[in-house]
Short mmCIF file of C-alpha atoms and ligand atoms in Angstrom, two decimals:
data_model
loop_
_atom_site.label_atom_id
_atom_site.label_comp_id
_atom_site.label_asym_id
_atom_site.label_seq_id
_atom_site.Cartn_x
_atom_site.Cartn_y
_atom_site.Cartn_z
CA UNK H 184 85.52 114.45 98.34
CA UNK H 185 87.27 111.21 97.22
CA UNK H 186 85.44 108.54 95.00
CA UNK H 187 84.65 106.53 98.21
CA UNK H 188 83.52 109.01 100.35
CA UNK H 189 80.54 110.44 97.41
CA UNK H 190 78.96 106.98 97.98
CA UNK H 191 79.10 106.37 102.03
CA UNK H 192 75.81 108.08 102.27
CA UNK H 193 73.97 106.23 99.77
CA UNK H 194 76.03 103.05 101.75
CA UNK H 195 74.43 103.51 105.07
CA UNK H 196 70.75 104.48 102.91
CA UNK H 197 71.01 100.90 101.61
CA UNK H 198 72.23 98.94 104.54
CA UNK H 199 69.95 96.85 106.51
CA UNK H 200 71.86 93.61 107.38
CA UNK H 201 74.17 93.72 110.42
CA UNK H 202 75.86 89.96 109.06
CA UNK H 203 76.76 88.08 106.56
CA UNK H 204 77.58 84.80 106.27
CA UNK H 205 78.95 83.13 103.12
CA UNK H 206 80.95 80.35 102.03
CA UNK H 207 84.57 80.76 102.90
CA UNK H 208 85.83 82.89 99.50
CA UNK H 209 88.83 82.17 97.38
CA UNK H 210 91.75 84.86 95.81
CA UNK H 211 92.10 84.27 92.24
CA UNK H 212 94.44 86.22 91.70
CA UNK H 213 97.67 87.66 94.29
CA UNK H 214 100.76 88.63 95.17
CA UNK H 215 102.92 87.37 97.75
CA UNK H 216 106.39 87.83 96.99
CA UNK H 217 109.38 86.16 99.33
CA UNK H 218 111.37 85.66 102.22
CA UNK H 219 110.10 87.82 104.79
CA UNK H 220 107.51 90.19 102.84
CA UNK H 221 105.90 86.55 102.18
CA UNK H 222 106.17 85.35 105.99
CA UNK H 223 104.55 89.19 106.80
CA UNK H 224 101.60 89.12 104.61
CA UNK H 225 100.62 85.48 103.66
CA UNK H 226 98.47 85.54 107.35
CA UNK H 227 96.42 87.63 106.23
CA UNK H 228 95.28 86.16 102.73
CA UNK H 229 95.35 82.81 104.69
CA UNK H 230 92.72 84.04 107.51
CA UNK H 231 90.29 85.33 105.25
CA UNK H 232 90.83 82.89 102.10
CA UNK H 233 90.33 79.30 101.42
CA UNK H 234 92.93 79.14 98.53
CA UNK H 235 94.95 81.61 96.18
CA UNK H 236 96.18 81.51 92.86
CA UNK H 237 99.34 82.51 93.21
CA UNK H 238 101.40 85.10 90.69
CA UNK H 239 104.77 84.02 89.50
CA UNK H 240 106.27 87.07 88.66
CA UNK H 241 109.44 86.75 91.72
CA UNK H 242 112.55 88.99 91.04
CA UNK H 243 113.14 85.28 89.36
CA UNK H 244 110.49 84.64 87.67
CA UNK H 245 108.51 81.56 88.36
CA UNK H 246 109.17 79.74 84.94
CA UNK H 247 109.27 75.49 85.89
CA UNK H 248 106.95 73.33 87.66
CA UNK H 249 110.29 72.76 90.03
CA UNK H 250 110.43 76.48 90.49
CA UNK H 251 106.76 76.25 91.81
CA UNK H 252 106.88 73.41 93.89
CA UNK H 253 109.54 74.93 95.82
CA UNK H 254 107.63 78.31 95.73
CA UNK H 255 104.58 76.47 96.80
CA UNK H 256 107.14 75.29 100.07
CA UNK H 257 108.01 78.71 101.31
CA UNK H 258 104.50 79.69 100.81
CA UNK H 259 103.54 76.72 103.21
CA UNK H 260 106.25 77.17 105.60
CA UNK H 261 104.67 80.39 105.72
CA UNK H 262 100.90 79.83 107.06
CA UNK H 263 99.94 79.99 110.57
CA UNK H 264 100.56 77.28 112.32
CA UNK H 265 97.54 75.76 113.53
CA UNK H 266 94.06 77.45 114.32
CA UNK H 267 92.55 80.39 111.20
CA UNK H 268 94.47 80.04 107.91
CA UNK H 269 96.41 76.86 108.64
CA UNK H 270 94.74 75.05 105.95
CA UNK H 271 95.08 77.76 103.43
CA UNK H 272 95.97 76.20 99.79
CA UNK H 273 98.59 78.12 97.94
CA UNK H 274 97.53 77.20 93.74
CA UNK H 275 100.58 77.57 91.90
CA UNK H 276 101.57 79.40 88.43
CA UNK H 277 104.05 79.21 85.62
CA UNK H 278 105.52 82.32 84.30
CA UNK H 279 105.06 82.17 80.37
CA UNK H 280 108.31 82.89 78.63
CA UNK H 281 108.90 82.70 74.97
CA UNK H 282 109.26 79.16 73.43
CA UNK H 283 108.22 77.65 77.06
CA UNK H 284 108.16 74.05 76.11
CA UNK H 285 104.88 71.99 75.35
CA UNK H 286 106.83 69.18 77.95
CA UNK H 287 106.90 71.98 80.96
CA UNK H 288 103.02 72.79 80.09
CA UNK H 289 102.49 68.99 80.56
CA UNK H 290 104.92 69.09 84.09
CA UNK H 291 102.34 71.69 84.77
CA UNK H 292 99.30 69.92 84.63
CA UNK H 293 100.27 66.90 86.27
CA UNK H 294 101.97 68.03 89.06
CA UNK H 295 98.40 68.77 90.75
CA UNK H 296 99.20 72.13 92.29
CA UNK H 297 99.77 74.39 88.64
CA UNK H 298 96.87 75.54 88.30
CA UNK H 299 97.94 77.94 85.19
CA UNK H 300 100.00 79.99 83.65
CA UNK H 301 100.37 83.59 83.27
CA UNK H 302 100.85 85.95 80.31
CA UNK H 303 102.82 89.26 81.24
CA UNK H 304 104.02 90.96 77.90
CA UNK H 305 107.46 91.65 78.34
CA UNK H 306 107.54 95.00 80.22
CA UNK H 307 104.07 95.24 80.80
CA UNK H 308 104.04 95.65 84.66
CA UNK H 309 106.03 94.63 87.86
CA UNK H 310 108.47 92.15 87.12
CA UNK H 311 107.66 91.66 83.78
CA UNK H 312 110.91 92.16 82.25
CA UNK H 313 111.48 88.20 80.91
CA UNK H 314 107.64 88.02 80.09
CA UNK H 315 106.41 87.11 76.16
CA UNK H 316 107.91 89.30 73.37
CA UNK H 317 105.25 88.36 70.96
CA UNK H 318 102.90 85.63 71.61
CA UNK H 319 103.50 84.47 68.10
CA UNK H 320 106.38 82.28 70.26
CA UNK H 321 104.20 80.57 72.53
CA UNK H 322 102.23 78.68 70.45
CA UNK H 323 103.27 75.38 71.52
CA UNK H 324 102.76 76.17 75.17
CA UNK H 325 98.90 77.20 74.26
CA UNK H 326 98.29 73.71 72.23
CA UNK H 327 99.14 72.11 74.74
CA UNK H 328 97.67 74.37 77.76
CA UNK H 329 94.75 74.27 75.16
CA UNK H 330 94.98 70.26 75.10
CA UNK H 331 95.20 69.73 79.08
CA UNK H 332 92.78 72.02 80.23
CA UNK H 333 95.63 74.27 81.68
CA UNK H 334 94.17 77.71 81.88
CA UNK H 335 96.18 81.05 80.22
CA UNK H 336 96.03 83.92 83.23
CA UNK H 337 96.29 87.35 81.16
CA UNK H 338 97.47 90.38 82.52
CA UNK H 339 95.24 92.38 80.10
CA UNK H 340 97.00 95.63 79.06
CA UNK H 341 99.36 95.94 75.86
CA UNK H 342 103.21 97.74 76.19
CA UNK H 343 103.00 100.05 73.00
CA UNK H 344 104.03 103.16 74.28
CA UNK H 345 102.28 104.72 71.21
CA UNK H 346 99.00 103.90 73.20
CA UNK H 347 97.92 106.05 75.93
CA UNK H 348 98.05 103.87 79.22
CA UNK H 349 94.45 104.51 80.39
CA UNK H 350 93.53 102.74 76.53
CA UNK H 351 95.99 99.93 76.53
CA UNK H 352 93.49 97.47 77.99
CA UNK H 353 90.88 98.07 75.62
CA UNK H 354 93.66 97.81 72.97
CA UNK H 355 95.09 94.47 74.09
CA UNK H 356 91.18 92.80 74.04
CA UNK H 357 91.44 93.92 69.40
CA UNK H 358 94.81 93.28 69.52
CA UNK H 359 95.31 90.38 71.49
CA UNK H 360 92.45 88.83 72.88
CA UNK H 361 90.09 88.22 70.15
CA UNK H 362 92.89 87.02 67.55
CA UNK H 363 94.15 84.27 70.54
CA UNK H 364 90.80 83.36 71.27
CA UNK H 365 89.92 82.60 67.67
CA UNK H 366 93.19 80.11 67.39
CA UNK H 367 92.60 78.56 70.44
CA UNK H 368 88.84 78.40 70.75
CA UNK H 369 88.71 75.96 73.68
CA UNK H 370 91.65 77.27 75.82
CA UNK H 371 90.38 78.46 79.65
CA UNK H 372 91.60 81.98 79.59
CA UNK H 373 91.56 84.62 82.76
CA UNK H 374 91.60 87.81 81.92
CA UNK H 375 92.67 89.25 84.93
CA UNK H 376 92.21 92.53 86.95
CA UNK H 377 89.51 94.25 84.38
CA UNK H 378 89.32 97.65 84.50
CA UNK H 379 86.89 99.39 81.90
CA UNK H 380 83.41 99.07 80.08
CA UNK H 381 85.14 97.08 77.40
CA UNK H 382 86.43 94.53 78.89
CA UNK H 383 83.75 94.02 81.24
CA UNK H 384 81.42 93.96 77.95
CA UNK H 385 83.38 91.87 76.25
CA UNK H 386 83.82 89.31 78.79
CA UNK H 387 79.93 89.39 79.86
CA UNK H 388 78.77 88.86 75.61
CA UNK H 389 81.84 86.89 73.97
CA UNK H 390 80.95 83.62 72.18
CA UNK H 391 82.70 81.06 74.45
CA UNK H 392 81.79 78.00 75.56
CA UNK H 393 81.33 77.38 79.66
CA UNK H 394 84.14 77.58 81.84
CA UNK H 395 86.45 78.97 78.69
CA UNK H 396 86.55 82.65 79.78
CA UNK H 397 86.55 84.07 82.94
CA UNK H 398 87.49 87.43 84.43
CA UNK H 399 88.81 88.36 87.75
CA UNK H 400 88.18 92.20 89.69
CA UNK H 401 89.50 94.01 92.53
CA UNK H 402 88.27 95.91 95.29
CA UNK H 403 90.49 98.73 94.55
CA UNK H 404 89.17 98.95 91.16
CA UNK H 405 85.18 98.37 92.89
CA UNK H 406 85.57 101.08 95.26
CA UNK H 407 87.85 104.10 93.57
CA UNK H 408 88.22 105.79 90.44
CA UNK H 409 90.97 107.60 88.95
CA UNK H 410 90.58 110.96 91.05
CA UNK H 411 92.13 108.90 93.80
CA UNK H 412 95.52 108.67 92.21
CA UNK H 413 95.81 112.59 92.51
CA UNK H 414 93.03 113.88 95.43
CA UNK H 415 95.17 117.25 96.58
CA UNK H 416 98.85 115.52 95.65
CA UNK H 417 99.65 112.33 94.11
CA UNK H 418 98.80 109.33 96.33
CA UNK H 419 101.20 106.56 95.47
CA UNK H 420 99.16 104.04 97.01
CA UNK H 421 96.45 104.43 94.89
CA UNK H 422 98.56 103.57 91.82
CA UNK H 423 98.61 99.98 90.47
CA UNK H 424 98.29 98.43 87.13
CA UNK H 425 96.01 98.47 85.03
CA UNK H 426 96.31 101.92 86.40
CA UNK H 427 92.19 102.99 87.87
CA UNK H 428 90.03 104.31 85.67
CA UNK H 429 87.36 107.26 85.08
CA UNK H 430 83.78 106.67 87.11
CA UNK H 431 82.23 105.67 84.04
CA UNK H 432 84.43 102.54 84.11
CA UNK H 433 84.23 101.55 87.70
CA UNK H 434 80.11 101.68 87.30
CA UNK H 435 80.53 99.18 84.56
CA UNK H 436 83.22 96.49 86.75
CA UNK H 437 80.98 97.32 89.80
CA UNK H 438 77.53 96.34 87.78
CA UNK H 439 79.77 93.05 86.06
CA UNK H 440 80.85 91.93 89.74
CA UNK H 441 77.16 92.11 91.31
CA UNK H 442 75.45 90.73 88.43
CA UNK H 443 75.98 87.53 89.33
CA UNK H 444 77.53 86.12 85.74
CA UNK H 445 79.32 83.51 86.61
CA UNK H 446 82.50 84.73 84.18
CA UNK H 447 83.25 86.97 87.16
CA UNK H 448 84.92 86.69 89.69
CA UNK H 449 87.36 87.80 92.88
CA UNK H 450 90.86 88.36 92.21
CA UNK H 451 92.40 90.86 94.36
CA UNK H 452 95.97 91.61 92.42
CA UNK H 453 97.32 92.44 96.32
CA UNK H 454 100.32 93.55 95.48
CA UNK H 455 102.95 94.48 98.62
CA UNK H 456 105.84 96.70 97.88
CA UNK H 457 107.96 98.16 100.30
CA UNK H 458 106.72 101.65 101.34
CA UNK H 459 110.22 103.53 100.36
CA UNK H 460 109.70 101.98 96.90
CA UNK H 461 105.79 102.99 96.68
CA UNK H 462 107.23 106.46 97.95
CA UNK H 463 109.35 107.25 95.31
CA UNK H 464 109.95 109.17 92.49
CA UNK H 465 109.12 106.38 89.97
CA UNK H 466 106.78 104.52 92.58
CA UNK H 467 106.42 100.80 92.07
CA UNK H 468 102.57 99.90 91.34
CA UNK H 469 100.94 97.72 93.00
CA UNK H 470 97.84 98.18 95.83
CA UNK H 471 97.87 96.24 98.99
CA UNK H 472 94.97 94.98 99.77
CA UNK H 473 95.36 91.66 101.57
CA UNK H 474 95.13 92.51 105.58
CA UNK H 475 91.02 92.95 104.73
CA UNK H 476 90.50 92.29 101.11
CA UNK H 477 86.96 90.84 102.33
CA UNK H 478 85.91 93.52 103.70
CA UNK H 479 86.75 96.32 100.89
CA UNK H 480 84.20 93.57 98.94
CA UNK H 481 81.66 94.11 100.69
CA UNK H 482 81.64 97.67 101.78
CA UNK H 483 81.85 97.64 97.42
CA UNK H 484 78.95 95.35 97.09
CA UNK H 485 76.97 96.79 99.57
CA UNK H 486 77.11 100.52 98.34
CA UNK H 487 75.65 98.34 95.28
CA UNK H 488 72.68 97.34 97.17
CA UNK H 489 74.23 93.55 96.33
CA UNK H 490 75.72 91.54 99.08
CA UNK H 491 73.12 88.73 98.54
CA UNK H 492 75.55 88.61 95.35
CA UNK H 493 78.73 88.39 97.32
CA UNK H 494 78.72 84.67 97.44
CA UNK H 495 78.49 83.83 94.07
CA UNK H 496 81.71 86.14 92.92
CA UNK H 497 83.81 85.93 96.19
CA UNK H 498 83.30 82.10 97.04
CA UNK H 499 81.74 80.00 93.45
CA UNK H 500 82.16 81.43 90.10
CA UNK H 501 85.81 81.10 90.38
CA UNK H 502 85.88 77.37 91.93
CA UNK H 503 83.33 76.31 89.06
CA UNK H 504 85.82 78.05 86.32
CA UNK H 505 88.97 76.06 87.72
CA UNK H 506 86.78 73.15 87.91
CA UNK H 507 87.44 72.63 91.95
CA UNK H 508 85.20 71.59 94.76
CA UNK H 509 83.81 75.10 96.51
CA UNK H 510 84.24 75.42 99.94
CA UNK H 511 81.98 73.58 102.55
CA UNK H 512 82.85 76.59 105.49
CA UNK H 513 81.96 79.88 105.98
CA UNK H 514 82.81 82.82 107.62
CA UNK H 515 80.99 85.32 108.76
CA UNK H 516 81.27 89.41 108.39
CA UNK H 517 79.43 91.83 110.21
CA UNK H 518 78.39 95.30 109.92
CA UNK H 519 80.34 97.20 112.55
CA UNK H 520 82.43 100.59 111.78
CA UNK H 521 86.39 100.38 112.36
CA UNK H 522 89.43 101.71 111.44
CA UNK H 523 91.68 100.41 109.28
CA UNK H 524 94.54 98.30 110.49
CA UNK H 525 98.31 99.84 110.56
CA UNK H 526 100.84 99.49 108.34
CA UNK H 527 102.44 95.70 107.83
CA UNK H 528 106.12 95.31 109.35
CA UNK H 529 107.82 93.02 107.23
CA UNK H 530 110.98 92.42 109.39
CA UNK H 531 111.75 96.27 109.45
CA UNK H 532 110.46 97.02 105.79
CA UNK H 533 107.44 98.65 106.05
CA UNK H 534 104.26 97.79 104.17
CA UNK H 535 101.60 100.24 103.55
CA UNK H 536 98.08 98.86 103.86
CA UNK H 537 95.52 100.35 101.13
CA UNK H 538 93.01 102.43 102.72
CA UNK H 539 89.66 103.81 101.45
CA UNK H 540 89.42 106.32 103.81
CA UNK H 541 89.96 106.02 107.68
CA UNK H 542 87.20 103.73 108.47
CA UNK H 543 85.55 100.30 107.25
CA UNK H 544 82.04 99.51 107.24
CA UNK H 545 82.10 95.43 107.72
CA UNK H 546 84.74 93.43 109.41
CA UNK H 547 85.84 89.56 109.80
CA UNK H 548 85.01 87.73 112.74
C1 LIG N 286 101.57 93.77 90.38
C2 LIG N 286 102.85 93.52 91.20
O1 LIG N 286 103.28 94.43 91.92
O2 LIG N 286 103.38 92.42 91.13
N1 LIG N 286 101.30 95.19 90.33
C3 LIG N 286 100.11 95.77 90.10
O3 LIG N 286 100.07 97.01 90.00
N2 LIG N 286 99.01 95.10 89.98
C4 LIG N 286 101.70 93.17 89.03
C5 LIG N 286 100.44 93.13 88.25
O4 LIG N 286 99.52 92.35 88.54
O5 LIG N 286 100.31 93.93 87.32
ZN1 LIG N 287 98.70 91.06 89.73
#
């Protein structure tokens, strides 16, 4: 028995509604990539999502507003044409680098479509390699992301390979976290895809004033614990980063998600990989999510007796942080068992969709 399955029975105990209507949601955090993994999967996002922060970390890093605006392009050129997901808003990100320039921060902020910038430690995860070396070098950038309003996006985990990888989140909130927090008091900071007690503590009871901290979670780490990495073999498509954790710690991001603090919020770090390079022997991490990231929320939130907490997480508390208007349409999900869609085919490179077992519990109209 997988993670999942040990809670479908205690789903269809708790389940009364048969739909569910809510203000159309947002992706704080995702993955798109390029040329024609982007054209393959950016329907998908689009259809279910009004708007999506967007993750700079290209084979060429996203580092200039110029870099983004031309991103931003591609990403358009890439919608559906007219009917669902035409209107979906692509919100860009800067790459931080080392000495990134307080005059780029500034580009940033007043091109209207940065919305901020993201911290991968060098080496830390996919693409990572020209991410910061010590953040020591960035403090420019943060005065002035501080100044403007320009939020910090942290990919939470530090790169010491002294530290055990299932403790290197908890390590980066001592190490990291608290120290830039206490220089920087009013800079917006994200800390993204959180993955244990800690940081789901930490978040919930830190001193900081509204809209200055925020955290984003993902289904993947909602619905499955670390047994699903190796149920019977190793399952490749279980593995991401922050790698998932023990049950202890997906209790604690599944009771910060459906408690309705408004410092959480959805961010579904879909992150598409061709299969060959998931299926190999050093596997690239990164969870797919995107073809029905909406609906492995609420088969999460309903095994938590919460979908009348959906709302607030999927479709507000991450508007109000970036200080934009929320939606004003809905969709509407209802309760009906399916199977989950095939595989993606990105003009012949195949895309593996995440599954939680076969079937789904709520789907998209
Ligand atoms: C992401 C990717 O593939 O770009 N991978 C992942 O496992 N989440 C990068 C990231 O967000 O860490
Ligand atoms: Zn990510």
């Amino acid at each position: 028995m997988d993670a999942f399955q040990s809670h479908s029975a205690e789903f269809c105990a708790n389940s009364s509604r048969t739909a569910l209507t809510i203000t159309r949601p947002d992706d704080w955090h995702l993955h798109v990539r390029d040329g024609a993994i982007l054209k393959a999967v950016l329907p998908y996002t689009a259809r279910q999502f009004g708007r999506a922060i967007i993750m700079p970390n290209l084979k060429l890093p996203v580092t200039t507003t110029a870099q983004a605006g031309t991103y931003r392009h591609r990403i358009l050129a890439a919608r559906p044409v007219c009917g669902p997901g035409s209107a979906f808003e692509p919100l860009m990100t800067l790459y931080l680098t080392d000495n990134m320039s307080p005059d780029e921060v500034l580009r940033a902020r007043e091109s209207g479509f940065v919305y901020g910038v993201k911290l991968y430690l060098t080496g830390v995860t996919t693409h990572s390699k020209a991410g910061v070396t010590d953040l020591y070098h960035c403090t420019a950038a943060l005065e002035a992301m501080q100044k403007n309003g320009l939020p910090l996006l942290m990919h939470g985990e530090v790169t010491d390979p002294s530290i055990d990888i299932f403790d290197r989140e908890k390590v980066f909130i001592d190490r990291v976290l608290e120290p830039l927090r206490r220089d920087f008091p009013s800079l917006k900071v994200v800390f993204e895809h959180i993955t244990t007690l800690s940081a789901a503590q930490y978040v919930r009871d830190a001193d900081a004033a509204p809209g200055t901290l925020g955290a984003t979670i993902t289904a993947h780490h909602l619905l499955l614990n670390r047994n699903a990495i190796l149920v019977g073999g190793i399952r490749p498509h279980y593995y991401c980063l922050p790698v998932l954790k023990r049950e202890e710690h997906r209790l604690a991001l599944v009771e910060a998600a459906t408690s309705g603090h408004p410092r959480f919020f959805l961010g579904t770090d879909s992150a598409p990989h061709p299969k060959n390079l998931k299926e190999h022997a050093c596997g690239c991490a990164g969870c797919y999510t995107a073809p029905y990231a909406l609906e492995l929320y609420a088969q999460a939130f309903d095994q938590a007796g919460a979908l009348g907490r959906l709302e607030g997480f999927a479709s507000f508390h991450g508007a109000d942080f970036y200080e934009l208007p929320r939606a004003t349409d809905t969709v509407t999900l209802e309760r009906v068992t399916w199977v989950s869609p095939e595989d993606i085919d990105a003009d012949s490179t195949t895309i593996v969709s995440f599954k939680v077992g076969e079937l789904l519990h709520w789907k998209l109209h």
